[in-house]
Short mmCIF file of C-alpha atoms in Angstrom, two decimals:
data_model
loop_
_atom_site.label_atom_id
_atom_site.label_comp_id
_atom_site.label_asym_id
_atom_site.label_seq_id
_atom_site.Cartn_x
_atom_site.Cartn_y
_atom_site.Cartn_z
CA MET A 215 -26.80 205.58 117.29
CA ASP A 216 -29.33 207.21 114.96
CA GLU A 217 -33.00 206.26 114.70
CA VAL A 218 -32.51 204.25 111.47
CA GLU A 219 -29.97 201.96 113.07
CA VAL A 220 -32.25 201.40 116.06
CA LEU A 221 -35.12 200.45 113.75
CA LYS A 222 -32.86 198.03 111.86
CA GLN A 223 -31.76 196.34 115.08
CA ASP A 224 -35.35 196.08 116.29
CA LYS A 225 -36.37 194.52 113.00
CA ALA A 226 -33.49 192.02 113.14
CA THR A 227 -34.36 191.12 116.75
CA LYS A 228 -38.00 190.61 115.77
CA GLN A 229 -36.99 188.38 112.84
CA ARG A 230 -34.74 186.29 115.07
CA PHE A 231 -37.56 185.88 117.58
CA GLU A 232 -40.02 184.87 114.88
CA LEU A 233 -37.51 182.38 113.45
CA SER A 234 -36.89 180.87 116.89
CA GLN A 235 -40.65 180.49 117.40
CA ILE A 236 -41.01 178.74 114.04
CA LEU A 237 -38.15 176.38 114.86
CA LYS A 238 -39.62 175.72 118.31
CA ALA A 239 -43.02 174.90 116.80
CA LYS A 240 -41.43 172.55 114.26
CA LEU A 241 -39.45 170.82 116.99
CA THR A 242 -42.57 170.42 119.15
CA SER A 243 -44.50 169.04 116.18
CA HIS A 244 -41.68 166.60 115.39
CA ARG A 245 -41.57 165.41 119.00
CA LYS A 246 -45.34 164.85 119.02
CA THR A 247 -45.14 162.96 115.74
CA THR A 248 -42.31 160.75 117.01
CA TYR A 249 -44.17 160.11 120.27
CA TYR A 250 -47.50 159.19 118.68
CA VAL A 251 -45.90 157.03 116.01
CA SER A 252 -43.84 155.12 118.60
CA GLN A 253 -46.88 154.71 120.86
CA GLY A 254 -48.94 153.51 117.93
CA ARG A 255 -46.64 150.53 117.43
CA ALA A 256 -48.33 148.87 120.41
CA ILE A 257 -51.78 148.90 118.83
CA ARG A 258 -51.40 146.08 116.28
CA ARG A 259 -49.35 144.08 118.76
CA MET A 260 -51.45 144.41 121.90
CA VAL A 261 -54.90 145.72 120.99
CA VAL A 262 -56.35 144.79 117.58
CA LEU A 263 -54.70 143.48 114.44
CA TYR A 264 -57.19 144.73 111.86
CA THR A 265 -59.92 146.95 113.27
CA PRO A 266 -59.45 150.70 112.62
CA ILE A 267 -58.83 152.72 115.78
CA GLU A 268 -61.70 155.03 114.77
CA ASP A 269 -64.17 152.12 114.98
CA LEU A 270 -63.12 151.36 118.56
CA ILE A 271 -63.54 154.99 119.58
CA ALA A 272 -66.87 155.30 117.77
CA GLU A 273 -68.30 152.29 119.61
CA ASN A 274 -67.18 153.65 122.98
CA ASP A 275 -68.74 157.02 122.15
CA ARG A 276 -71.97 155.30 121.10
CA ARG A 277 -72.17 153.49 124.43
CA CYS A 278 -71.56 156.70 126.34
CA GLU A 279 -74.42 158.39 124.49
CA HIS A 280 -76.79 155.41 124.62
CA THR A 281 -76.35 153.69 127.96
CA ASP A 282 -79.25 151.25 127.52
CA GLY A 283 -80.01 148.90 124.70
CA ASP A 284 -78.86 145.52 123.50
CA THR A 285 -75.52 145.01 121.80
CA ASN A 286 -74.37 142.42 119.30
CA ILE A 287 -71.17 140.39 119.35
CA GLU A 288 -69.38 142.70 116.93
CA GLN A 289 -70.14 145.75 119.08
CA ASP A 290 -68.94 143.89 122.17
CA ARG A 291 -65.69 143.06 120.39
CA LEU A 292 -65.21 146.70 119.46
CA GLN A 293 -65.78 147.78 123.07
CA CYS A 294 -63.32 145.16 124.34
CA GLY A 295 -60.85 146.52 121.79
CA TYR A 296 -61.34 150.05 123.12
CA ILE A 297 -60.75 148.87 126.68
CA GLU A 298 -57.51 147.18 125.57
CA LEU A 299 -56.56 150.40 123.75
CA THR A 300 -56.87 152.41 126.96
CA LYS A 301 -54.75 149.81 128.75
CA ALA A 302 -52.00 150.01 126.13
CA LEU A 303 -52.25 153.83 125.85
CA PRO A 304 -53.60 155.04 129.23
CA TRP A 305 -53.50 158.70 128.14
CA ILE A 306 -55.62 158.36 124.99
CA HIS A 307 -59.07 158.74 126.60
CA GLU A 308 -58.12 162.08 128.16
CA LYS A 309 -56.55 163.30 124.90
CA LEU A 310 -59.64 162.43 122.88
CA ALA A 311 -61.82 164.26 125.40
CA SER A 312 -59.72 167.44 125.39
CA PHE A 313 -58.62 167.71 121.75
CA GLU A 314 -60.48 169.50 118.99
CA HIS A 315 -61.65 167.37 116.09
CA GLU A 316 -58.69 168.25 113.84
CA GLU A 317 -56.18 167.57 116.62
CA SER A 318 -57.76 164.18 117.30
CA GLU A 319 -57.69 163.28 113.60
CA GLU A 320 -54.01 164.21 113.37
CA MET A 321 -53.14 162.18 116.47
CA LEU A 322 -55.01 159.13 115.15
CA ARG A 323 -53.24 159.37 111.79
CA LYS A 324 -49.88 159.26 113.54
CA LEU A 325 -50.92 156.39 115.78
CA LYS A 326 -52.10 154.46 112.73
CA ARG A 327 -48.78 155.10 110.99
CA GLY A 328 -46.93 153.55 113.92
CA ALA A 329 -49.39 150.66 114.19
CA ASP A 330 -49.10 149.70 110.52
CA ALA A 331 -45.31 150.09 110.59
CA ALA A 332 -45.04 147.67 113.54
CA ARG A 333 -47.22 145.11 111.82
CA GLY A 334 -45.07 145.37 108.70
CA ASP A 335 -41.87 144.98 110.73
CA ASP A 336 -43.21 141.94 112.59
CA THR A 337 -44.48 140.14 109.50
CA GLY A 338 -41.16 140.85 107.76
CA THR A 339 -39.22 139.48 110.72
CA LEU A 340 -41.30 136.31 110.94
CA LYS A 341 -41.17 135.80 107.18
CA GLU A 342 -37.47 134.96 107.50
CA LEU A 343 -37.43 133.44 110.97
CA VAL A 344 -40.33 131.03 110.43
CA ALA A 345 -38.69 129.72 107.27
CA SER A 346 -35.45 128.98 109.12
CA TRP A 347 -37.34 127.34 112.04
CA VAL A 348 -39.32 125.09 109.69
CA ASN A 349 -36.12 124.17 107.86
CA ASN A 350 -34.47 123.18 111.15
CA ASP A 351 -37.45 121.23 112.51
CA CYS A 352 -38.87 119.60 109.38
CA ARG A 353 -35.81 119.33 107.07
CA PRO A 354 -37.88 119.83 103.87
CA THR A 355 -36.42 119.12 100.43
CA PRO A 356 -35.80 121.60 98.97
CA LEU A 357 -35.31 123.91 101.92
CA ILE A 358 -37.66 126.87 102.23
CA ARG A 359 -36.02 130.08 101.10
CA THR A 360 -36.13 132.76 103.78
CA THR A 361 -36.54 135.60 101.26
CA ASP A 362 -39.15 133.99 98.99
CA LYS A 363 -42.74 133.01 99.80
CA HIS A 364 -43.78 131.55 96.47
CA ARG A 365 -42.80 127.99 97.45
CA ARG A 366 -44.57 128.08 100.79
CA GLY A 367 -48.20 127.38 101.56
CA PHE A 368 -49.73 124.06 100.54
CA VAL A 369 -47.29 123.54 97.67
CA SER A 370 -44.69 122.83 100.36
CA ASP A 371 -45.12 119.57 102.28
CA ALA A 372 -43.58 121.10 105.41
CA CYS A 373 -45.69 124.28 105.37
CA GLY A 374 -48.74 122.36 104.16
CA LYS A 375 -48.67 120.03 107.14
CA LEU A 376 -48.42 122.95 109.56
CA LEU A 377 -51.28 124.78 107.82
CA CYS A 378 -53.45 121.67 107.55
CA PRO A 379 -56.73 121.82 109.55
CA ALA A 380 -56.65 119.83 112.79
CA GLU A 381 -59.50 117.58 111.68
CA TRP A 382 -57.56 116.19 108.69
CA GLN A 383 -54.39 114.16 108.19
CA TRP A 384 -51.94 115.83 105.83
CA ASP A 385 -50.18 112.51 105.18
CA ASP A 386 -53.33 111.15 103.51
CA PRO A 387 -52.71 111.65 99.76
CA VAL A 388 -56.44 112.13 99.05
CA ILE A 389 -56.68 114.93 101.62
CA ARG A 390 -53.42 116.50 100.51
CA ALA A 391 -54.52 116.52 96.84
CA GLY A 392 -57.97 117.85 97.76
CA ILE A 393 -56.48 120.74 99.71
CA ARG A 394 -54.04 121.61 96.96
CA ASP A 395 -56.73 121.43 94.28
CA ARG A 396 -59.10 123.43 96.50
CA THR A 397 -61.98 121.00 96.07
CA ALA A 398 -65.32 121.58 97.80
CA ALA A 399 -64.69 118.60 100.11
CA PHE A 400 -61.49 120.10 101.51
CA ILE A 401 -62.03 123.81 102.08
CA VAL A 402 -59.33 125.38 104.27
CA SER A 403 -60.90 128.27 106.14
CA GLU A 404 -60.73 130.16 109.42
CA ASN A 405 -63.25 127.66 110.81
CA SER A 406 -60.46 125.12 111.42
CA TRP A 407 -57.53 125.28 113.82
CA PRO A 408 -54.25 124.83 111.87
CA LEU A 409 -51.89 122.14 113.14
CA PHE A 410 -49.06 124.63 113.74
CA MET A 411 -51.05 125.81 116.78
CA TYR A 412 -50.82 122.41 118.48
CA GLN A 413 -48.13 120.92 120.67
CA ASP A 414 -45.91 118.69 118.51
CA TYR A 415 -48.14 119.77 115.57
CA ASP A 416 -50.55 116.94 116.36
CA ALA A 417 -54.25 117.26 117.27
CA ASP A 418 -56.60 114.84 119.00
CA VAL A 419 -59.90 115.10 117.10
CA LYS A 420 -61.74 113.72 120.15
CA ASN A 421 -60.25 116.39 122.41
CA LEU A 422 -59.34 119.36 120.23
CA GLU A 423 -58.47 121.56 123.21
CA ARG A 424 -55.59 119.29 124.23
CA GLY A 425 -52.30 120.83 123.12
CA LEU A 426 -53.97 123.82 121.39
CA MET A 427 -51.92 127.05 121.58
CA LYS A 428 -48.88 125.12 122.86
CA SER A 429 -46.71 124.65 119.80
CA LYS A 430 -43.01 125.37 119.80
CA LEU A 431 -43.47 127.59 116.76
CA LEU A 432 -45.86 129.88 118.64
CA ILE A 433 -43.50 130.27 121.58
CA MET A 434 -40.57 131.06 119.30
CA ALA A 435 -42.55 133.66 117.37
CA PHE A 436 -43.85 135.30 120.55
CA LYS A 437 -40.36 135.60 121.98
CA ALA A 438 -38.95 136.89 118.68
CA ILE A 439 -41.48 139.76 118.65
CA PHE A 440 -41.92 140.60 122.33
CA THR A 441 -38.51 139.80 123.83
CA SER A 442 -35.83 139.46 121.12
CA PRO A 443 -35.16 137.31 118.04
CA SER A 444 -32.17 135.66 119.74
CA SER A 445 -34.30 134.56 122.71
CA ALA A 446 -36.58 132.61 120.34
CA ASN A 447 -34.09 129.75 120.35
CA GLU A 448 -34.56 129.23 124.10
CA VAL A 449 -37.95 127.53 124.28
CA ASP A 450 -37.27 124.16 125.90
CA GLY A 451 -37.11 125.22 129.55
CA GLU A 452 -40.11 125.45 131.84
CA GLY A 453 -40.10 126.85 135.35
CA ASP A 454 -42.70 127.78 137.95
CA GLY A 455 -43.68 131.26 136.77
CA THR A 456 -46.57 133.11 138.40
CA ASP A 457 -49.78 134.24 136.77
CA ILE A 458 -49.24 135.89 133.40
CA ILE A 459 -51.03 139.10 134.41
CA GLU A 460 -48.74 139.68 137.39
CA ASN A 461 -45.52 138.35 135.91
CA HIS A 462 -44.89 140.69 133.01
CA ARG A 463 -46.78 143.50 131.30
CA ARG A 464 -45.86 142.37 127.81
CA ALA A 465 -47.49 139.01 128.42
CA GLN A 466 -50.65 140.22 130.13
CA ARG A 467 -52.88 140.47 127.06
CA GLN A 468 -54.20 137.46 125.18
CA SER A 469 -54.19 139.63 122.04
CA ASP A 470 -50.35 139.54 122.09
CA GLN A 471 -50.53 135.80 121.48
CA THR A 472 -53.40 136.19 119.01
CA LYS A 473 -51.31 138.52 116.89
CA VAL A 474 -48.44 136.00 116.87
CA LYS A 475 -50.68 133.14 115.71
CA THR A 476 -52.08 135.26 112.88
CA CYS A 477 -48.62 136.37 111.74
CA ILE A 478 -47.29 132.79 111.74
CA ARG A 479 -50.18 131.68 109.54
CA PHE A 480 -49.27 134.49 107.14
CA ALA A 481 -45.56 133.58 107.25
CA LEU A 482 -46.29 129.93 106.39
CA SER A 483 -48.59 130.86 103.50
CA ASN A 484 -47.47 131.76 99.99
CA ILE A 485 -49.20 135.14 99.83
CA THR A 486 -46.61 137.88 99.41
CA SER A 487 -48.47 140.91 100.80
CA TRP A 488 -50.59 141.41 103.89
CA ARG A 489 -54.32 141.10 103.25
CA THR A 490 -57.43 140.05 105.12
CA VAL A 491 -58.49 137.09 102.95
CA ASP A 492 -56.25 134.33 101.57
CA GLY A 493 -58.36 132.12 99.30
CA ASP A 494 -61.11 130.78 101.59
CA PHE A 495 -59.27 131.81 104.76
CA ASP A 496 -60.38 135.05 106.45
CA TYR A 497 -57.65 136.31 108.80
CA GLN A 498 -59.91 138.76 110.60
CA ILE A 499 -62.41 136.06 111.59
CA TYR A 500 -59.47 133.80 112.51
CA TRP A 501 -58.24 136.56 114.84
CA SER A 502 -61.70 136.80 116.42
CA ASN A 503 -61.86 133.02 116.89
CA ILE A 504 -58.62 133.05 118.87
CA VAL A 505 -59.70 136.03 120.99
CA ASP A 506 -63.02 134.28 121.70
CA PHE A 507 -61.18 131.14 122.79
CA PHE A 508 -59.44 133.11 125.54
CA GLU A 509 -62.09 135.65 126.48
CA ASN A 510 -65.39 133.84 125.97
CA ALA A 511 -64.94 130.58 127.85
CA PRO A 512 -68.28 128.73 128.20
CA GLY A 513 -67.96 128.30 131.97
CA PRO A 514 -65.69 128.25 135.05
CA ALA A 515 -64.08 124.92 134.13
CA ALA A 516 -63.05 126.20 130.70
CA ARG A 517 -61.90 129.51 132.25
CA GLY A 518 -59.71 127.53 134.64
CA ARG A 519 -58.10 125.72 131.70
CA VAL A 520 -57.50 129.06 129.95
CA ASN A 521 -55.79 130.43 133.08
CA GLU A 522 -53.63 127.31 133.27
CA LEU A 523 -52.70 127.82 129.62
CA LEU A 524 -51.69 131.44 130.29
CA GLU A 525 -49.59 130.34 133.26
CA TRP A 526 -47.93 127.75 131.02
CA TRP A 527 -47.13 130.53 128.55
CA THR A 528 -45.60 132.62 131.34
CA ARG A 529 -43.29 129.77 132.32
CA LYS A 530 -42.31 129.12 128.71
CA VAL A 531 -41.60 132.76 127.89
CA PHE A 532 -40.15 134.06 131.15
CA GLY A 533 -38.87 130.95 132.91
CA LYS A 534 -38.69 130.23 136.63
CA ASN A 535 -39.97 132.64 139.22
CA HIS A 536 -40.02 131.88 142.96
CA ARG A 537 -40.57 135.44 144.20
CA GLN A 538 -43.73 134.35 145.98
CA ASP A 539 -41.63 132.00 148.13
CA LEU A 540 -39.42 134.79 149.47
CA THR A 541 -41.21 135.10 152.81
CA PRO A 542 -39.81 137.39 155.55
CA ASP A 543 -38.51 134.34 157.40
CA VAL A 544 -36.63 133.07 154.32
CA VAL A 545 -35.21 136.53 153.57
CA SER A 546 -34.03 136.94 157.17
CA ARG A 547 -31.72 133.94 156.73
CA MET A 548 -30.08 135.25 153.56
CA SER A 549 -26.69 136.95 153.52
CA VAL A 550 -27.88 140.58 153.08
CA SER A 551 -30.09 140.36 156.16
CA ALA A 552 -27.51 138.28 158.03
CA LEU A 553 -24.78 140.85 157.34
CA ALA A 554 -27.00 143.71 158.49
CA THR A 555 -27.66 141.83 161.73
CA GLN A 556 -23.94 141.14 162.26
CA ARG A 557 -22.98 144.78 161.68
CA GLN A 558 -25.60 145.93 164.16
CA GLU A 559 -24.35 143.42 166.72
CA LYS A 560 -20.79 144.76 166.33
CA GLU A 561 -22.04 148.32 166.81
CA ASP A 562 -23.93 147.29 169.92
CA ALA A 563 -20.85 145.51 171.29
CA VAL A 564 -18.67 148.64 170.82
CA PHE A 565 -21.30 150.80 172.45
CA ASP A 566 -21.60 148.44 175.42
CA SER A 567 -17.80 148.32 175.89
CA ASP A 568 -17.67 152.10 176.09
#
């Protein structure tokens, strides 16, 4: 083989190697993109619904650099959000510490893409499901169309009652007209708890905590997003589930439920695209109000009621659980242990006979 042929073969081998390296780099990049996008889907579901990820990271960095000094409520919320972010994505703190600035920016862009996609998927899912649930429960005339939001909101008696603030009675024609006409006496804002958040969609104005966060609609929406849409129809049973933090990872964060309540409010409204403010109603402050209800209880008695509420949610979502009752004594009397004992006894009998 002459020298020219050898050079040609070397060149071809080099080209093949370079091509394989390019393909390998593209494949690695694609895998990283897919991973970060899929991981990002958890952020809007389990961490924060609105706040940019960069704001959470910036607040944590600020606290690391300035260890002393007072903080305000907004900064505390951002730090709580960062803590929840590290729980949902345990690897992110290490990545942020080791990556260069450009690498971090690229990772955050991909996480944000996944986060926004998940929020869009969930609101789209609930847009149809909530309409069908309201049709089944309230039997409005005409029925609410699952693909159209223009006839929802306060123009619909069924949706209007569910969106009505807890301190008012939707059946009162004066109140109903005032809400629909958006008069100054009947401003619907994030400062009121909507009736769809209450058990049986009925609030006691003298005890507004009673039944709050216990509506059938909330349970159905939670199960549709975090378990499966088909499981949303199974909401009537209640067992003896254990504490929500120990029972199931998907139910351990109050923000999971907060996201559901915000998405239901959007699904019942007549706005057709996701935005922060709907008329006089600010969704971001509404989100914060719900988080504060769970995380900022005024004292031990209120904290106890919150824990009882979370346990109630565990039972409603995941059903009965008696694992804590499986003591060694109980297990020893069950068939697996009994069979093991019998087999050992037979072995011992054979050995003794020999």
